[in-house]
JSON list of C-alpha atoms in Angstrom, two decimals:
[
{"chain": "A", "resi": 1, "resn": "UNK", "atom": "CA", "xyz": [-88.05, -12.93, 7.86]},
{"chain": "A", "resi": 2, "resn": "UNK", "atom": "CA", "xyz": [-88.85, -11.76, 11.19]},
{"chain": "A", "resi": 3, "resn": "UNK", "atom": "CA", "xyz": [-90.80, -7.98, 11.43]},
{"chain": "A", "resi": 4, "resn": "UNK", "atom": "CA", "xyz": [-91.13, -6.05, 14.96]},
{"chain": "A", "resi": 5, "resn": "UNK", "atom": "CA", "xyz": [-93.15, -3.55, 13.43]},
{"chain": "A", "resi": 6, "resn": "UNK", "atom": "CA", "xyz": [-94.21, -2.11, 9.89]},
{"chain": "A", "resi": 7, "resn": "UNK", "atom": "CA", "xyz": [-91.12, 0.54, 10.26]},
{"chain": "A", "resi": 8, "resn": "UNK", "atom": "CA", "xyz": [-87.78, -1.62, 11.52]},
{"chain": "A", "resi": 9, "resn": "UNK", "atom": "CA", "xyz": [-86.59, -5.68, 10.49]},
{"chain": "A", "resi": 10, "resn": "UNK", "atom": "CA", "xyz": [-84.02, -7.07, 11.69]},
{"chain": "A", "resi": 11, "resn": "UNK", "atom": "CA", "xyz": [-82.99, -8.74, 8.54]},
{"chain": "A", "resi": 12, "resn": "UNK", "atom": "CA", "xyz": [-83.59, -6.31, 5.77]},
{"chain": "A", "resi": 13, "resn": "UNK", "atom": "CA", "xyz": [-84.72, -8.49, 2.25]},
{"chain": "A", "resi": 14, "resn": "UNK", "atom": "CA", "xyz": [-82.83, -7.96, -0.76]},
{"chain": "A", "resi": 15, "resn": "UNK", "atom": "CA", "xyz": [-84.13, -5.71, -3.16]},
{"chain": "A", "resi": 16, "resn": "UNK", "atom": "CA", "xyz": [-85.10, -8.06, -6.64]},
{"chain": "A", "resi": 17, "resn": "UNK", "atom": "CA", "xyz": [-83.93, -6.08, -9.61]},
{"chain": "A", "resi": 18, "resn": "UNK", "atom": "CA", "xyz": [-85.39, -6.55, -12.93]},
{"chain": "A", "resi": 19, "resn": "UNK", "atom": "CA", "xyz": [-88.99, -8.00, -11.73]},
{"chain": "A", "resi": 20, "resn": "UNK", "atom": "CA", "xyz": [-91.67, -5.92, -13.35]},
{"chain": "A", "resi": 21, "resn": "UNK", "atom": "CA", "xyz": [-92.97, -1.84, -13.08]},
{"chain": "A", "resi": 22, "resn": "UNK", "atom": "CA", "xyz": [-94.68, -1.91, -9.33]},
{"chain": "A", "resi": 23, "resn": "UNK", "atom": "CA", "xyz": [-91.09, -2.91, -7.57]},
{"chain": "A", "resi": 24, "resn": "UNK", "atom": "CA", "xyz": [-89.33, 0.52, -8.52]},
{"chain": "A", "resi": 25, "resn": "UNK", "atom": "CA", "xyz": [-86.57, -1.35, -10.01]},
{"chain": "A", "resi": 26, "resn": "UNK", "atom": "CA", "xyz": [-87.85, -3.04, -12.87]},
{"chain": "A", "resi": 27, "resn": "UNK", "atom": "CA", "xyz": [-87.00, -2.94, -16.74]},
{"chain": "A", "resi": 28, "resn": "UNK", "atom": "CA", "xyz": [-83.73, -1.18, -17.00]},
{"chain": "A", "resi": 29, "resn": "UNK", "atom": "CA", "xyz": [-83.34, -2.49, -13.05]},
{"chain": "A", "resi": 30, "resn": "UNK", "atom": "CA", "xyz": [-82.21, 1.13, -11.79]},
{"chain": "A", "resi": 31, "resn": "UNK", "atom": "CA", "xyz": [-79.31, 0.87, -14.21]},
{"chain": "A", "resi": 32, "resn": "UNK", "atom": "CA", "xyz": [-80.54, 3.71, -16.82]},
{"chain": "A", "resi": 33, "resn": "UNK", "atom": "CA", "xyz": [-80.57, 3.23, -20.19]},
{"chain": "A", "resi": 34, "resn": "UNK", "atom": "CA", "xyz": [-77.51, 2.24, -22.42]},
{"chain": "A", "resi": 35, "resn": "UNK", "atom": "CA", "xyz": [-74.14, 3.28, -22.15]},
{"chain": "A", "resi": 36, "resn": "UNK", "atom": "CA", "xyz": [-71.10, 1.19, -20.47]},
{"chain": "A", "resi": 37, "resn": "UNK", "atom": "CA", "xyz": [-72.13, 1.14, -16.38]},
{"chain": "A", "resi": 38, "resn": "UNK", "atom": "CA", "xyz": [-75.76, 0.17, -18.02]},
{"chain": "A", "resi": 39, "resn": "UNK", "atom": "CA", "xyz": [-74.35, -3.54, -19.62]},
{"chain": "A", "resi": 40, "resn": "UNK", "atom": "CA", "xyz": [-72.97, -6.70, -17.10]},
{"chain": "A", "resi": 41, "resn": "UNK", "atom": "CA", "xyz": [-69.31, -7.32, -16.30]},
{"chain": "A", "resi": 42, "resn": "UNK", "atom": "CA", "xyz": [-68.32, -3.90, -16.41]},
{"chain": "A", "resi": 43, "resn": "UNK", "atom": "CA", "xyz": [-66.28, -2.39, -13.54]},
{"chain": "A", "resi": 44, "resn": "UNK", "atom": "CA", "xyz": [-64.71, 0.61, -14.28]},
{"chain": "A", "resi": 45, "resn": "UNK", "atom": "CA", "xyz": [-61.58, 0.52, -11.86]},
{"chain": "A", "resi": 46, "resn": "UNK", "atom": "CA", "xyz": [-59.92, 3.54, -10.60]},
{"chain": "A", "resi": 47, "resn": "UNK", "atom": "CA", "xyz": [-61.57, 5.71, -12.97]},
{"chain": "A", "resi": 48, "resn": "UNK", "atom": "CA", "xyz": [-62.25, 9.01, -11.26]},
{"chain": "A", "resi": 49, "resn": "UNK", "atom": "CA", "xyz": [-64.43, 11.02, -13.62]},
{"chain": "A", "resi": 50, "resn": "UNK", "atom": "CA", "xyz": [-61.10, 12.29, -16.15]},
{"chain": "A", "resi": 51, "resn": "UNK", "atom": "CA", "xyz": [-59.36, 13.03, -12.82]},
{"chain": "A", "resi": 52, "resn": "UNK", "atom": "CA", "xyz": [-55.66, 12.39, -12.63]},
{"chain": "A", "resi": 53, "resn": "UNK", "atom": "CA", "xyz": [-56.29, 8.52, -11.02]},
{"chain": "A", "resi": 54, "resn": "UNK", "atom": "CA", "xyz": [-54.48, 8.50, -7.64]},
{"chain": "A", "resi": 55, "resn": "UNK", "atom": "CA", "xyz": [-51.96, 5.60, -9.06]},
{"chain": "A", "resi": 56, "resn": "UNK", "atom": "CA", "xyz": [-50.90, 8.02, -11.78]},
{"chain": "A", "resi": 57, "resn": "UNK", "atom": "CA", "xyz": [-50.33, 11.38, -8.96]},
{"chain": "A", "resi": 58, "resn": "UNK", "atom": "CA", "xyz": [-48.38, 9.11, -7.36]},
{"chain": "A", "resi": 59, "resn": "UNK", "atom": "CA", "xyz": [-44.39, 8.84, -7.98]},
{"chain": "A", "resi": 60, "resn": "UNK", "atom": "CA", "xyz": [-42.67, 5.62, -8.97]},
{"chain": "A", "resi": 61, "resn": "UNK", "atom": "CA", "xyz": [-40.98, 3.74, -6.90]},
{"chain": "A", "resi": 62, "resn": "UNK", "atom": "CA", "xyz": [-41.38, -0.08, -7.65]},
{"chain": "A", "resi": 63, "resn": "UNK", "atom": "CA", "xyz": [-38.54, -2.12, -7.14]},
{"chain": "A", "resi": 64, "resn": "UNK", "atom": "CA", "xyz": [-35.78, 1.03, -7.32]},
{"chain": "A", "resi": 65, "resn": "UNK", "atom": "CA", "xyz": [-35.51, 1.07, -2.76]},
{"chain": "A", "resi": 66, "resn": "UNK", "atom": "CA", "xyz": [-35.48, 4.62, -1.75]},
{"chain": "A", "resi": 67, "resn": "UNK", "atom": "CA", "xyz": [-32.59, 4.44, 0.58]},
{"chain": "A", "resi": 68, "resn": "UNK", "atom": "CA", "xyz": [-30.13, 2.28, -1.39]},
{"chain": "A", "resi": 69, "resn": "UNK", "atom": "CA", "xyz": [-26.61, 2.24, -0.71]},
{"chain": "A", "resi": 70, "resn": "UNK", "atom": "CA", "xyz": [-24.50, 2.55, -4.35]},
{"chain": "A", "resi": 71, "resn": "UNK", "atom": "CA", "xyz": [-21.33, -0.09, -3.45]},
{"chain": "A", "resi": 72, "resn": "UNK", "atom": "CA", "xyz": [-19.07, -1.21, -5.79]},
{"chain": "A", "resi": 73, "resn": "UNK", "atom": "CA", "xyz": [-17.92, -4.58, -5.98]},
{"chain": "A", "resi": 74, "resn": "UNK", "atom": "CA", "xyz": [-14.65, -5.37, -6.65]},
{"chain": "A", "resi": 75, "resn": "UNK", "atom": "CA", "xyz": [-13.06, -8.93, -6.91]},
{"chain": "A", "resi": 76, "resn": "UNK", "atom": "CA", "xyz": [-9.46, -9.62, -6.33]},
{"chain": "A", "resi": 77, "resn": "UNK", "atom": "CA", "xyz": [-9.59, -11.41, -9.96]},
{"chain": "A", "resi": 78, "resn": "UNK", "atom": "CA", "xyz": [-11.15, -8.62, -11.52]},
{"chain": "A", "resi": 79, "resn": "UNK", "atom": "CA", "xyz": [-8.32, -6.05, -9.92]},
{"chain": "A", "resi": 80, "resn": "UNK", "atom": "CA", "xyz": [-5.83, -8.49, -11.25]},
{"chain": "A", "resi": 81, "resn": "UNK", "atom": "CA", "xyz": [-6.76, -8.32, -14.79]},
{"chain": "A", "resi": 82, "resn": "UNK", "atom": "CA", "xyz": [-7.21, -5.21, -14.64]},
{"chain": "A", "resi": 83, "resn": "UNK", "atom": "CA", "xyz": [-3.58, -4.81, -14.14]},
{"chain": "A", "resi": 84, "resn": "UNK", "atom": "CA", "xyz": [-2.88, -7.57, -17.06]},
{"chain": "A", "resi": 85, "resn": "UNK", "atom": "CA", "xyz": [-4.91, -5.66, -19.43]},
{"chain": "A", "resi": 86, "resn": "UNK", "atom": "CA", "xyz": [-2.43, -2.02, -17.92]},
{"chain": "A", "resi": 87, "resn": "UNK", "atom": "CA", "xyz": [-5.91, -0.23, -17.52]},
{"chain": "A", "resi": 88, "resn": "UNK", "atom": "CA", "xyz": [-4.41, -0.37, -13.51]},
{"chain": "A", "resi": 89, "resn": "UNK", "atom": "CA", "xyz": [-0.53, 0.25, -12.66]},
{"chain": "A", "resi": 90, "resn": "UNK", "atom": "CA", "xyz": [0.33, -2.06, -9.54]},
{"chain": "A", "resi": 91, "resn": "UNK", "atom": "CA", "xyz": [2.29, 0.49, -8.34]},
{"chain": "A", "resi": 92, "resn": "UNK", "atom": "CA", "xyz": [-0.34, 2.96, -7.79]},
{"chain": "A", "resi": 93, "resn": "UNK", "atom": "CA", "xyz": [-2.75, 3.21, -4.94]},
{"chain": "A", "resi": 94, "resn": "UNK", "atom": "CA", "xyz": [-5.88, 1.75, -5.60]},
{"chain": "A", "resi": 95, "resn": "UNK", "atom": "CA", "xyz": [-9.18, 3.80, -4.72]},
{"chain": "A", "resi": 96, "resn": "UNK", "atom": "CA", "xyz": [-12.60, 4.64, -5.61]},
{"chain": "A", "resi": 97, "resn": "UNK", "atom": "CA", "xyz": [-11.51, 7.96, -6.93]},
{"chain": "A", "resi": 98, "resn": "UNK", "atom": "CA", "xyz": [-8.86, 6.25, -9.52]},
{"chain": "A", "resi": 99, "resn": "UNK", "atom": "CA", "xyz": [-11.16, 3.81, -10.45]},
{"chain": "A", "resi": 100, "resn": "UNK", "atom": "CA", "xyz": [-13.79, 6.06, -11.16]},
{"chain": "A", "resi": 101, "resn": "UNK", "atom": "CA", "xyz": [-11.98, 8.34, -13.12]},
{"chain": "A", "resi": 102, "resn": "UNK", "atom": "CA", "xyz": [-10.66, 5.59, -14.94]},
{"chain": "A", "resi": 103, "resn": "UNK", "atom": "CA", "xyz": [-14.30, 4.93, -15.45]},
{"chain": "A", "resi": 104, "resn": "UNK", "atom": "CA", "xyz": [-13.95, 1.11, -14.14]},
{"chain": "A", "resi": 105, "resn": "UNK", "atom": "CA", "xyz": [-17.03, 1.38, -11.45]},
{"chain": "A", "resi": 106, "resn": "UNK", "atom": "CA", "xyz": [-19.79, 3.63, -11.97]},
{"chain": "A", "resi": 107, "resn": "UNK", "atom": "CA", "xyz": [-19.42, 7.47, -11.19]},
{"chain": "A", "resi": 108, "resn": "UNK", "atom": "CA", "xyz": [-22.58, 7.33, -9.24]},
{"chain": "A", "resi": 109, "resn": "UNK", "atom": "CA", "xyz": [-21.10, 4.82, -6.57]},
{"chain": "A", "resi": 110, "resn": "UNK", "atom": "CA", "xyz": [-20.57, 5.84, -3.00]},
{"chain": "A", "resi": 111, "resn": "UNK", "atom": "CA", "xyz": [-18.44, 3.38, -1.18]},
{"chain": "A", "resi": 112, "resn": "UNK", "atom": "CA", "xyz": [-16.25, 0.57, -2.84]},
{"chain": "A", "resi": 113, "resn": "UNK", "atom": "CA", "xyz": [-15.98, -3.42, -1.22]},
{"chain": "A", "resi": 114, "resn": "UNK", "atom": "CA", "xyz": [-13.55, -5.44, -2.37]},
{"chain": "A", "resi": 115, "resn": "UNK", "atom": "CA", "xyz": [-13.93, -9.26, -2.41]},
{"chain": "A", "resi": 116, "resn": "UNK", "atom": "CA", "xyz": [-11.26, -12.16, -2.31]},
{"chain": "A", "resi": 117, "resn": "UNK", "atom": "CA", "xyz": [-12.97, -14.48, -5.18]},
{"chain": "A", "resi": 118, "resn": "UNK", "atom": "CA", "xyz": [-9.87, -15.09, -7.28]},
{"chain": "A", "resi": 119, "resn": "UNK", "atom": "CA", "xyz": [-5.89, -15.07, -7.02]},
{"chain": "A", "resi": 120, "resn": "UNK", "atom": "CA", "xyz": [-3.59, -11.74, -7.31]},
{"chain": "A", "resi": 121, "resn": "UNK", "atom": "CA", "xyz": [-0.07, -11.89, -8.11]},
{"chain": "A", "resi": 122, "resn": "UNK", "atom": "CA", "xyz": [0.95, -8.24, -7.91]},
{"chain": "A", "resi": 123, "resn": "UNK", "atom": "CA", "xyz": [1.53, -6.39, -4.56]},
{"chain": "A", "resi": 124, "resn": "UNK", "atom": "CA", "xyz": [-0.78, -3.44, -4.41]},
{"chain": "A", "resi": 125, "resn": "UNK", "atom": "CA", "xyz": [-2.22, -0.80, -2.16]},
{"chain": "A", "resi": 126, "resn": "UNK", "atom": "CA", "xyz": [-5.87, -0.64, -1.86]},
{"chain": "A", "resi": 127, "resn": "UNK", "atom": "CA", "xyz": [-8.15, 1.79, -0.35]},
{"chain": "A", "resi": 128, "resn": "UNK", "atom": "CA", "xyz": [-11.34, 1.04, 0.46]},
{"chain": "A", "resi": 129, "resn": "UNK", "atom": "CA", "xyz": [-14.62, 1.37, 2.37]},
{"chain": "A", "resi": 130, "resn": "UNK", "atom": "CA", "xyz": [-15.19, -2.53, 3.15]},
{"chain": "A", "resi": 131, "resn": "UNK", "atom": "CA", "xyz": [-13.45, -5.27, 2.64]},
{"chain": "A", "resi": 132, "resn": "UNK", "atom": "CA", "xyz": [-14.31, -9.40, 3.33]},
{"chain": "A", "resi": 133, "resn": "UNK", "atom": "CA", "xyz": [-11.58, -11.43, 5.52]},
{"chain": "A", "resi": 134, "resn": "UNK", "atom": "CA", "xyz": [-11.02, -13.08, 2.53]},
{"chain": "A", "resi": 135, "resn": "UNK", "atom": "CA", "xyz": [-9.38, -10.28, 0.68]},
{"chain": "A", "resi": 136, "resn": "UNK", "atom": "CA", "xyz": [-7.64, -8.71, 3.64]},
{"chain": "A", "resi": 137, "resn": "UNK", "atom": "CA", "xyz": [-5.46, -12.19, 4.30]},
{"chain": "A", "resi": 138, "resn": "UNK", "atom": "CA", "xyz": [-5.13, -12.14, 0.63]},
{"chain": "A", "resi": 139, "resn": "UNK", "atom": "CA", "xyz": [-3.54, -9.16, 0.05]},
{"chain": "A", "resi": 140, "resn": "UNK", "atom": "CA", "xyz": [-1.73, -9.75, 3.31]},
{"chain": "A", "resi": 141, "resn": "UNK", "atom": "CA", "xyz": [0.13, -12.19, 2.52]},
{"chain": "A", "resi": 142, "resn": "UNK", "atom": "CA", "xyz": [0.88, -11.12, -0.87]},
{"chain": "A", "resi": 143, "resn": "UNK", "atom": "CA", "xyz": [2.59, -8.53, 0.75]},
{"chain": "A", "resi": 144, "resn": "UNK", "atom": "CA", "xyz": [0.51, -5.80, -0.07]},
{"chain": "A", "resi": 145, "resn": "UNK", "atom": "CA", "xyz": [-2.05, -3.54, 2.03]},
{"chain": "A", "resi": 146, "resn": "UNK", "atom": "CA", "xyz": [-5.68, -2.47, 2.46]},
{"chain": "A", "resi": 147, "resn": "UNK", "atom": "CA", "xyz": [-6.54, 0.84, 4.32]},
{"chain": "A", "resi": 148, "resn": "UNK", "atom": "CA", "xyz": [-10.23, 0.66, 5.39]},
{"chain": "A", "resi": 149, "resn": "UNK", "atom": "CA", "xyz": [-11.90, 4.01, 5.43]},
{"chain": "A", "resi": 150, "resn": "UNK", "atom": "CA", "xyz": [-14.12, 4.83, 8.66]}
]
């Protein structure tokens, strides 16, 4: 330890806790007496006297992104059994709107995407708001259309 003068170090010492009455810190080692902050190992995290704790003001938001995008998904397989099972006509024009109220995507979807995994037989009319290559040559040269929405 190196000391300029009686008032200033340069390297301050480390107070010793717990080492008898004359130190200041001694016995209870500035800890008071009982009680939880008082005993070893104890950390009480984000505790802020029976405050709110700021991670509980705070709103959720996790892993739900703030600025998602709702799309449907829509397979040309899944379109095509649709229309085996008659919950679709072939005949009609096939939208968001119709599927929705024929409660086949979610009523809380914006835009709908179809995809060309799978084979369709029928010639239909889709509208949609995106659509992969795939799909569009698929439907193409089935004979039927796809109107993409701008």
């Amino acid at each position: 330890m190196i000391k300029l003068n009686n008032r200033s170090r340069i390297n301050k010492t480390k107070i010793r806790v717990g080492r008898g009455i004359g130190s200041g810190k001694g016995k209870t080692s500035g800890r008071g007496v009982k009680g939880q902050k008082s005993r070893s190992g104890v950390a009480i995290k984000s505790f802020e006297g029976g405050q709110m704790p700021l991670y509980r003001r705070l709103p959720k938001r996790g892993f739900n992104p703030i600025g998602k995008k709702n799309i449907a998904i829509l397979n040309l397989d899944k379109i095509q059994s649709y229309i085996d099972k008659k919950n679709l006509k072939a005949s009609d024009t096939i939208n968001s709107d119709l599927l929705k109220k024929l409660k086949l995507i979610n009523k809380n979807v914006i835009k709908l995407k179809i995809l060309g995994s799978g084979a369709i037989k029928n010639k239909i009319n889709i509208e949609a708001d995106l659509a992969s290559k795939s799909a569009v040559e698929k439907l193409e040269k089935i004979g039927g259309s796809l109107q993409l929405k701008k």
